[in-house]
PDB file of C-alpha atoms in Angstrom:
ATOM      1  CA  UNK A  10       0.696   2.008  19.232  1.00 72.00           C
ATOM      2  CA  UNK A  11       0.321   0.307  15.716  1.00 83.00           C
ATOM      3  CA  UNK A  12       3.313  -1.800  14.834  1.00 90.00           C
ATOM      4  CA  UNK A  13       3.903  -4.483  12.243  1.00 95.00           C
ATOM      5  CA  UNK A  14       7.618  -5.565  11.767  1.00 96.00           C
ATOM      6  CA  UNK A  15       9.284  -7.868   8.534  1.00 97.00           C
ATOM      7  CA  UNK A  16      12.951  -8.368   8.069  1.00 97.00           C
ATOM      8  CA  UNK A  17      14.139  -5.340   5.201  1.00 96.00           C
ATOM      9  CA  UNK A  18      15.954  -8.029   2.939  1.00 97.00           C
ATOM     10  CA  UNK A  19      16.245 -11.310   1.944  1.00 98.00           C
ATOM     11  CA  UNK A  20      18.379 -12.997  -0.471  1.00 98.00           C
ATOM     12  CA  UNK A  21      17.600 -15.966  -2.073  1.00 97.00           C
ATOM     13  CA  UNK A  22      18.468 -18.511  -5.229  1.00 97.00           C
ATOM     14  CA  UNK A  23      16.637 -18.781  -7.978  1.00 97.00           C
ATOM     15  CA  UNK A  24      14.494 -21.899  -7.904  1.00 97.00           C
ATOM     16  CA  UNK A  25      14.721 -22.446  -4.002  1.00 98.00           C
ATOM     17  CA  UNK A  26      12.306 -21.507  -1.565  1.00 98.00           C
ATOM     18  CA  UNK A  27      11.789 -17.952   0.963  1.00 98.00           C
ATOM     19  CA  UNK A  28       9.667 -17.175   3.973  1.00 98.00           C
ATOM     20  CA  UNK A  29       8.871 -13.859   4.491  1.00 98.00           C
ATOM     21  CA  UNK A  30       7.665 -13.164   8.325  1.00 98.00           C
ATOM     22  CA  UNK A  31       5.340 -10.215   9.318  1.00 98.00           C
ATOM     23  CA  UNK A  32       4.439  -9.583  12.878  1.00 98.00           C
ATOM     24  CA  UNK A  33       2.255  -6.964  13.610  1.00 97.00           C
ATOM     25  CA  UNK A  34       0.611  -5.316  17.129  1.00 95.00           C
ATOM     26  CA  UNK A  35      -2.523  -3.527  16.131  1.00 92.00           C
ATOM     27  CA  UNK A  36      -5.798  -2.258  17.697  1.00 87.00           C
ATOM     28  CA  UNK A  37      -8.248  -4.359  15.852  1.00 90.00           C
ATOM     29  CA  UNK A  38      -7.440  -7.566  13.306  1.00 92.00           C
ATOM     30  CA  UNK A  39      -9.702  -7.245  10.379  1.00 90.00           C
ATOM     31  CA  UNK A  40      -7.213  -9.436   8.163  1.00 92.00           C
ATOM     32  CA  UNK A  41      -3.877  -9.199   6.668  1.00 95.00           C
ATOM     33  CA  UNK A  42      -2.998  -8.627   3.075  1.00 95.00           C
ATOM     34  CA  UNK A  43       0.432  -9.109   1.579  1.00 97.00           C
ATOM     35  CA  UNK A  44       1.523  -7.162  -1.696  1.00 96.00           C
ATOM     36  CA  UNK A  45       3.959  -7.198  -4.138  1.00 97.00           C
ATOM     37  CA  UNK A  46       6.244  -4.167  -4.928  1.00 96.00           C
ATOM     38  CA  UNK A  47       8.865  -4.317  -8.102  1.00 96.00           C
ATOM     39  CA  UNK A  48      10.529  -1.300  -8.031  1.00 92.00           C
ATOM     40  CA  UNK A  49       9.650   1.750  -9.039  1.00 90.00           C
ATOM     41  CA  UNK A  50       6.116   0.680  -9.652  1.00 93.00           C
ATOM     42  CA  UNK A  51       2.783   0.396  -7.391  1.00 93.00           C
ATOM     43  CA  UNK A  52       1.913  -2.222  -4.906  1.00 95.00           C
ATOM     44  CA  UNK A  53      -0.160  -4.941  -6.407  1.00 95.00           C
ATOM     45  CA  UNK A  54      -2.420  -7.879  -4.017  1.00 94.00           C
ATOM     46  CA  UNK A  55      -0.813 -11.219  -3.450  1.00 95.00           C
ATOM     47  CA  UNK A  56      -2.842 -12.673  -0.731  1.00 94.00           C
ATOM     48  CA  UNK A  57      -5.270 -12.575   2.230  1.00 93.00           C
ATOM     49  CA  UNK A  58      -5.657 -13.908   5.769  1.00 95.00           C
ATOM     50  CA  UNK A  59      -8.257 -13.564   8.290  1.00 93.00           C
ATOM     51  CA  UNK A  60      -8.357 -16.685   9.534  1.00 94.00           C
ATOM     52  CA  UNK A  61      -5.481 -19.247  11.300  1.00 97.00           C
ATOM     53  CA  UNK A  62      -4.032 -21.376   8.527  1.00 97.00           C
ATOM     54  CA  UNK A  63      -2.273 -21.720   5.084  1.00 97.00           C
ATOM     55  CA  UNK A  64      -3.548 -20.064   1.870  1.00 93.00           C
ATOM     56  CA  UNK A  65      -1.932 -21.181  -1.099  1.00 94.00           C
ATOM     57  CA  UNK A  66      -2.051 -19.654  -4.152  1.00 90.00           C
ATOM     58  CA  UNK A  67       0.034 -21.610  -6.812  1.00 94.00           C
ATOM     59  CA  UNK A  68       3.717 -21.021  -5.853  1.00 96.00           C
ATOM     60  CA  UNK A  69       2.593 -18.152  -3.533  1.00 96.00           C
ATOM     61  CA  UNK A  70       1.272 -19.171   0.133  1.00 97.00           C
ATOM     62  CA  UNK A  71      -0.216 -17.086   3.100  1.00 97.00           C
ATOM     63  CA  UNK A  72       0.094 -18.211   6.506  1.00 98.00           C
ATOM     64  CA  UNK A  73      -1.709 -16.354   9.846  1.00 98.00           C
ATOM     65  CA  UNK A  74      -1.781 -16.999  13.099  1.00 98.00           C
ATOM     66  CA  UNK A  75      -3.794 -14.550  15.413  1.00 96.00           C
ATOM     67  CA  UNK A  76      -3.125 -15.883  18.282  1.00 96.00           C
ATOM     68  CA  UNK A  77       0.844 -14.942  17.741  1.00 96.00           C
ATOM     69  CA  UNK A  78       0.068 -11.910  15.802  1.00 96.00           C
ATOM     70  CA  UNK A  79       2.036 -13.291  13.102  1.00 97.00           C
ATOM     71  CA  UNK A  80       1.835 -14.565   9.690  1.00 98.00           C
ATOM     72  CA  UNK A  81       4.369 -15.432   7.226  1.00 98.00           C
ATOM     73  CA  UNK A  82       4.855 -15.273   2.770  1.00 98.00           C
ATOM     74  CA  UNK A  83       6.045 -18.083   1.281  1.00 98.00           C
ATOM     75  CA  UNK A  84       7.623 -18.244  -2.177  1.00 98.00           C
ATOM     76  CA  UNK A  85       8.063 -21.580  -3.595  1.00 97.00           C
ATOM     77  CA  UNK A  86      10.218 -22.168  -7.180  1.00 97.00           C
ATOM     78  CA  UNK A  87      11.943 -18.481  -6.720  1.00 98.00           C
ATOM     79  CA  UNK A  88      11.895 -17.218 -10.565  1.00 97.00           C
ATOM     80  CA  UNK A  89      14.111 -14.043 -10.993  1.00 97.00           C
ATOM     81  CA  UNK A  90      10.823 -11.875 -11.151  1.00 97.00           C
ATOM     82  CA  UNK A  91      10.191 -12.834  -8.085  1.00 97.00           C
ATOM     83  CA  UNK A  92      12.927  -9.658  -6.970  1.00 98.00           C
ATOM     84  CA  UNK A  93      10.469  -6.982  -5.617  1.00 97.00           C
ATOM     85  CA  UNK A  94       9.570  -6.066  -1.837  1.00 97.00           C
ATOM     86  CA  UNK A  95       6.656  -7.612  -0.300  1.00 98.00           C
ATOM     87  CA  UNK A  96       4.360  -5.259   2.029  1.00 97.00           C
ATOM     88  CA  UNK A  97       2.574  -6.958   4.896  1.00 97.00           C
ATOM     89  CA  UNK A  98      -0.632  -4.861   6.000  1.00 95.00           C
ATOM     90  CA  UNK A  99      -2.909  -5.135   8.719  1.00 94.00           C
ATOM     91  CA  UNK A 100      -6.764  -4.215   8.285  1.00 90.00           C
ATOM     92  CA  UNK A 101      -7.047  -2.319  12.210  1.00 87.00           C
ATOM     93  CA  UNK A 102     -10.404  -1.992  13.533  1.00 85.00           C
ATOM     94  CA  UNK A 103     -11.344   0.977  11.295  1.00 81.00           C
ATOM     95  CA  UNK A 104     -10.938  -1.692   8.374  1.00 82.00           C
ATOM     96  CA  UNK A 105      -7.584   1.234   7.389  1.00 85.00           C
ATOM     97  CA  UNK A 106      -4.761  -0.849   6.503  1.00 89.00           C
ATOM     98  CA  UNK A 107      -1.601  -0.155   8.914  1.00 91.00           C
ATOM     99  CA  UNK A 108       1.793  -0.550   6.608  1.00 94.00           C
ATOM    100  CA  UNK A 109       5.007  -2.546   7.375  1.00 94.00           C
ATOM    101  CA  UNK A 110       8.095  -1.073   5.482  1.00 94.00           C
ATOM    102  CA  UNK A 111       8.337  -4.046   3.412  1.00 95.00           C
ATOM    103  CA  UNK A 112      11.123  -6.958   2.995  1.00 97.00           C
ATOM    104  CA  UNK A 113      13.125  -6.709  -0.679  1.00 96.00           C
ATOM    105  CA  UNK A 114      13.818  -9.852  -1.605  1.00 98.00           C
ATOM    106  CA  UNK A 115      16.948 -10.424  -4.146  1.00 98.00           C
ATOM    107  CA  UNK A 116      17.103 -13.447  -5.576  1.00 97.00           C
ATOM    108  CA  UNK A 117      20.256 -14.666  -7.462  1.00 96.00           C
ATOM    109  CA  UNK A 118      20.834 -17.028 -10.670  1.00 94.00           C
TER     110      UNK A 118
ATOM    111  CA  UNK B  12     -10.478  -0.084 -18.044  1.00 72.00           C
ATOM    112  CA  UNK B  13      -7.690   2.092 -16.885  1.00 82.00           C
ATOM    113  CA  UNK B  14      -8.473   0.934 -13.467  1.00 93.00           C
ATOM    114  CA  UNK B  15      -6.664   3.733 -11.111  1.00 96.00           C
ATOM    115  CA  UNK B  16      -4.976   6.892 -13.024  1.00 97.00           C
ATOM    116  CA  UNK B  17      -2.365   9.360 -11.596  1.00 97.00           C
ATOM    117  CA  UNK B  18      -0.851  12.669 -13.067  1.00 96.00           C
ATOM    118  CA  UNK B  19       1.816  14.123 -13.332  1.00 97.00           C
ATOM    119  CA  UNK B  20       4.665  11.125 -13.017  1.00 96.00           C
ATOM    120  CA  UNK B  21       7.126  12.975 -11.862  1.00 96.00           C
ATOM    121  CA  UNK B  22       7.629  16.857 -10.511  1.00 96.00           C
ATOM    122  CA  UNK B  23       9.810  19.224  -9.014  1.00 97.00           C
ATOM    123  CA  UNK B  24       8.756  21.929  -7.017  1.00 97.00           C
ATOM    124  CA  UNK B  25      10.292  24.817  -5.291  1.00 97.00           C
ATOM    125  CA  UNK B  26       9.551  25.127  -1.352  1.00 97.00           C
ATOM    126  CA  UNK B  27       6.717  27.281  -0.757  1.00 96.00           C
ATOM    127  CA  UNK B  28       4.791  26.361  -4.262  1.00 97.00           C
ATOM    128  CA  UNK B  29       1.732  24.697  -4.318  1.00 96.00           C
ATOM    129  CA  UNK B  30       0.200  21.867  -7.164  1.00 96.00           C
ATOM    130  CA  UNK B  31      -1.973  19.360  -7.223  1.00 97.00           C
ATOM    131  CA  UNK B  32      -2.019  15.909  -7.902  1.00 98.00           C
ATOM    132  CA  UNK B  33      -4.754  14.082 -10.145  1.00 98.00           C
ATOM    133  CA  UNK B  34      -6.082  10.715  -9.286  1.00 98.00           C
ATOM    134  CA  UNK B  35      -8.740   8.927 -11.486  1.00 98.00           C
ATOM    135  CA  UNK B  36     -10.620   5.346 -11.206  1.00 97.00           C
ATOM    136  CA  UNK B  37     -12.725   4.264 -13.652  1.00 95.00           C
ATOM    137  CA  UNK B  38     -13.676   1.027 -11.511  1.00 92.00           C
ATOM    138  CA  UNK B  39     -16.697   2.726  -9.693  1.00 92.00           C
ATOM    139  CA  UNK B  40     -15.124   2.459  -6.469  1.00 92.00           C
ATOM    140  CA  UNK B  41     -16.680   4.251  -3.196  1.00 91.00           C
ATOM    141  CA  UNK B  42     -13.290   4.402  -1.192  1.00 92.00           C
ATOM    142  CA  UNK B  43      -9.777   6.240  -2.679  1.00 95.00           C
ATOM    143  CA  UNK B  44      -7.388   6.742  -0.636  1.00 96.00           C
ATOM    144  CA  UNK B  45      -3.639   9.177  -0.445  1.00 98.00           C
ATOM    145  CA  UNK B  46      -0.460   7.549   0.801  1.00 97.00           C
ATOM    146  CA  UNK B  47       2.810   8.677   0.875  1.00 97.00           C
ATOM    147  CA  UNK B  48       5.634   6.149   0.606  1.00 96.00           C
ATOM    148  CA  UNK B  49       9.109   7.529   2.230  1.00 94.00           C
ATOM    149  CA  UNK B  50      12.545   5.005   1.454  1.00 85.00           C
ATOM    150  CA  UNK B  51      12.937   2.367   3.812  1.00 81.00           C
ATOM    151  CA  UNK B  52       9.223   3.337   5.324  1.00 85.00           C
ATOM    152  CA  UNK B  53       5.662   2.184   5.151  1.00 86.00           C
ATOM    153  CA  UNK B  54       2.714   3.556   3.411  1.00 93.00           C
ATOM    154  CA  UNK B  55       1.377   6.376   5.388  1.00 94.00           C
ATOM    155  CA  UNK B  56      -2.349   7.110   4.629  1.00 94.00           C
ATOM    156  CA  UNK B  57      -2.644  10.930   4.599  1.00 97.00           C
ATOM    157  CA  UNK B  58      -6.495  11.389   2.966  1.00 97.00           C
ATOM    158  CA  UNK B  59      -9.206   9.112   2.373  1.00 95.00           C
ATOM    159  CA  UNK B  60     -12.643   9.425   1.004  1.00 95.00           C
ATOM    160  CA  UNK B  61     -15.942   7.264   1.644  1.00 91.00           C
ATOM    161  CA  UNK B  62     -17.749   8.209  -0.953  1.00 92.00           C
ATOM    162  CA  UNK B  63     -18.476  11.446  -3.201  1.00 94.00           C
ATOM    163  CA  UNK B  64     -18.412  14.443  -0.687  1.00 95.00           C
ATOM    164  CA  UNK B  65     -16.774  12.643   1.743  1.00 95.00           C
ATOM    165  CA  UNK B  66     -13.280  12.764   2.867  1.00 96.00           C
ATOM    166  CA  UNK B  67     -11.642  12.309   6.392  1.00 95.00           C
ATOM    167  CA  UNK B  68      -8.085  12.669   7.375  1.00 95.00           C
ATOM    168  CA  UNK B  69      -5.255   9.719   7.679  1.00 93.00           C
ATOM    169  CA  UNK B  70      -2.326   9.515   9.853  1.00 91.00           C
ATOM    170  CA  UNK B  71      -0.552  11.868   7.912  1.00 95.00           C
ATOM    171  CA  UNK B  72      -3.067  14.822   6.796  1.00 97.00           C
ATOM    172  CA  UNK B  73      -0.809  18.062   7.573  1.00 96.00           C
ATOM    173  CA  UNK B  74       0.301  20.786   4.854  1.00 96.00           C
ATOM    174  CA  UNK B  75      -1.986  18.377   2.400  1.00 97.00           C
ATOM    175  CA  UNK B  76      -5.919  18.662   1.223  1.00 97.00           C
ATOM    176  CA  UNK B  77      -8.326  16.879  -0.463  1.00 97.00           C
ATOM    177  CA  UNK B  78     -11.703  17.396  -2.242  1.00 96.00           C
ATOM    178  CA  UNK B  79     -14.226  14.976  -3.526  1.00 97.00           C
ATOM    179  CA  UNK B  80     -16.745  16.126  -6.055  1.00 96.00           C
ATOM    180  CA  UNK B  81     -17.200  13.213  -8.152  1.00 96.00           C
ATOM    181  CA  UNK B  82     -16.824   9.281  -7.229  1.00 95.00           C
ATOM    182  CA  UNK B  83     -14.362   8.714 -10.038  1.00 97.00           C
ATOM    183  CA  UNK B  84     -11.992  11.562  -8.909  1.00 97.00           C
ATOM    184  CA  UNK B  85      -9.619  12.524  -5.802  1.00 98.00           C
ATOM    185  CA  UNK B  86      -7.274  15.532  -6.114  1.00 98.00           C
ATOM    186  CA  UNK B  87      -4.546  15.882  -3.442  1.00 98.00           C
ATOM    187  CA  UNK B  88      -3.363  19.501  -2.712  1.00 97.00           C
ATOM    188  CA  UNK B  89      -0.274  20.741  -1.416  1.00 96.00           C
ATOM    189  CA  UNK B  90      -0.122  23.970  -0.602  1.00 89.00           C
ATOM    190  CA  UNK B  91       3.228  25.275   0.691  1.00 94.00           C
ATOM    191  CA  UNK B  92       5.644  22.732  -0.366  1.00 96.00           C
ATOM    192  CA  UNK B  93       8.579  21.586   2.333  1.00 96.00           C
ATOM    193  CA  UNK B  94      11.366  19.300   1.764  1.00 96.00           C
ATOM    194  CA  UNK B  95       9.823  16.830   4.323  1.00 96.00           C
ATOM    195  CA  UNK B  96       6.807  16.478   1.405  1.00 97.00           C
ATOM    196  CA  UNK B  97       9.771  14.842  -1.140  1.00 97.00           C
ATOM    197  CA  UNK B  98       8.220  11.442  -1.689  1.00 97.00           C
ATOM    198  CA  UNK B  99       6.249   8.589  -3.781  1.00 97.00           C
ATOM    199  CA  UNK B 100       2.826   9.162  -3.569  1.00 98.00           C
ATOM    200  CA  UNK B 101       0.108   6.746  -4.376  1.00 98.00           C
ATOM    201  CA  UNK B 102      -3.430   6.807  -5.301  1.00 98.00           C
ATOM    202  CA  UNK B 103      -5.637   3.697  -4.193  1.00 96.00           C
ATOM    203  CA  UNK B 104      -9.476   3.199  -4.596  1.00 95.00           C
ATOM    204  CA  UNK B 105     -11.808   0.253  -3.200  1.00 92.00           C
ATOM    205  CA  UNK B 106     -15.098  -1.362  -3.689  1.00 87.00           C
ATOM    206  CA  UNK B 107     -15.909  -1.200  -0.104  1.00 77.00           C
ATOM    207  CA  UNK B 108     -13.617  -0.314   2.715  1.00 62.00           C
ATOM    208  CA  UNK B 109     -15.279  -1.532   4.942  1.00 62.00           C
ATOM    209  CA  UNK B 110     -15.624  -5.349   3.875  1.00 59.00           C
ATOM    210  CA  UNK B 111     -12.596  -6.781   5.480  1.00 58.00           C
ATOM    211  CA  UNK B 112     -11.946  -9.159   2.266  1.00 64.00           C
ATOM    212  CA  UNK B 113     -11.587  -6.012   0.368  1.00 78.00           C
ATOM    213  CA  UNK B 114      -8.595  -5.151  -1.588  1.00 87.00           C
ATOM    214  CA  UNK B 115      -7.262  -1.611  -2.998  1.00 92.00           C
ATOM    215  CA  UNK B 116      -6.186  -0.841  -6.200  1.00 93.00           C
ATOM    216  CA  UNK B 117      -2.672   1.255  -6.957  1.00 96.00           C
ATOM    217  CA  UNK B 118      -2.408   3.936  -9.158  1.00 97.00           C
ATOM    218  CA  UNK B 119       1.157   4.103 -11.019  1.00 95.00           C
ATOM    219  CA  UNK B 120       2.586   6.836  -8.367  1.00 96.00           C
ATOM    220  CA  UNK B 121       3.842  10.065  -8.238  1.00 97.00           C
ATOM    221  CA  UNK B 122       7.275  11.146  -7.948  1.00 96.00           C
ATOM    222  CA  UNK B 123       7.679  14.420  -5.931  1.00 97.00           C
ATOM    223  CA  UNK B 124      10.836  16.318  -5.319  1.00 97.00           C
ATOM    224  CA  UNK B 125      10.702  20.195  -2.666  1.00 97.00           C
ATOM    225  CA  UNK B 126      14.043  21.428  -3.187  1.00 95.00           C
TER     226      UNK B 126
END
């Protein structure tokens, strides 16, 4: 079966650093997205991976490693909008993205 | 640009009545998609559509329908509501689908309550 597993919360302090892991088992790899969730509202795209290696995106960075099946979301400079859930998703070989049930990250003045 | 549209915000229904939710992109994308999002869960894909005409089922299709008559719209149907259809249901459209680098675009969601 399809599986992709993240931790369902994380606490943090504003203006410190998180790392959000995602490890997924899916028929197919066709790249991994991560998006951000505040509550109550719609997922929006952070970032993408389809190949091994860091993607940074100002205080936002993507990390993949196939090989592992893994990749990780790192949050540099936490701000207190940073509190949302973060969805990892897997593109399977269908290119139909395969859901994890997010982390929330709370982070605290 | 709107980008992706959903109606209504927010319903109750009884079990056993039927409604529709309305889904709009004005982005001229080819793919939409239906997912439900249960607490604590995933986004399940229950519907998803190609292209005008075109619609194939997700992982989660039962006791829900879909037509697609025009590229910028993507009705949902339920039926005969059950409790087990209580959820947050969201909208998405794409450029491609099939372009790995491609990324989908939320609608606002749609808060359902079967009681």
């Amino acid at each position: 079966g399809q599986n992709i597993d993240q931790p369902t919360e994380m606490t943090a302090t504003e203006g410190a650093i998180v790392q959000i892991n995602c490890t997924y088992q899916t028929s197919g790899f066709n790249g991994l997205f991560w998006y951000q969730q505040h509550a109550g509202e719609a997922p929006t795209f952070l970032s993408y991976n389809v190949l091994d290696g860091l993607e940074e995106k100002g205080r936002f960075s993507s990390f993949l490693s196939r090989s592992k099946g893994y990749s990780y979301l790192l949050l540099k400079e936490l701000q207190m909008k940073d509190s949302a859930s973060y969805l990892c998703a897997v593109s399977d070989s269908n290119y139909q993205l395969i859901w994890g049930a997010g982390t929330k990250l709370i982070i605290k003045p | 640009n709107a980008g992706v549209t959903q109606t209504p915000k927010f319903r109750i229904l009884k079990i056993g009545q039927s409604m529709t939710l309305q889904c709009t992109q004005d982005m001229n994308h080819n793919y939409m998609y239906w997912y439900r999002q249960d607490p604590g869960m995933g986004l399940k894909l229950i519907y998803y559509s190609v292209g005008a005409g075109i619609t194939d089922k997700g992982e989660v299709p039962n006791g829900y329908n879909v037509s697609r008559s025009t590229t910028e719209d993507f009705p949902l149907r339920l039926e005969l509501a059950a409790p087990s259809q209580t959820s947050v249901y969201f909208c998405a459209s794409s450029a491609h689908g099939e372009a790995s680098t491609d990324t989908q675009y939320f609608g606002p969601g749609t808060r359902l309550t079967v009681l």
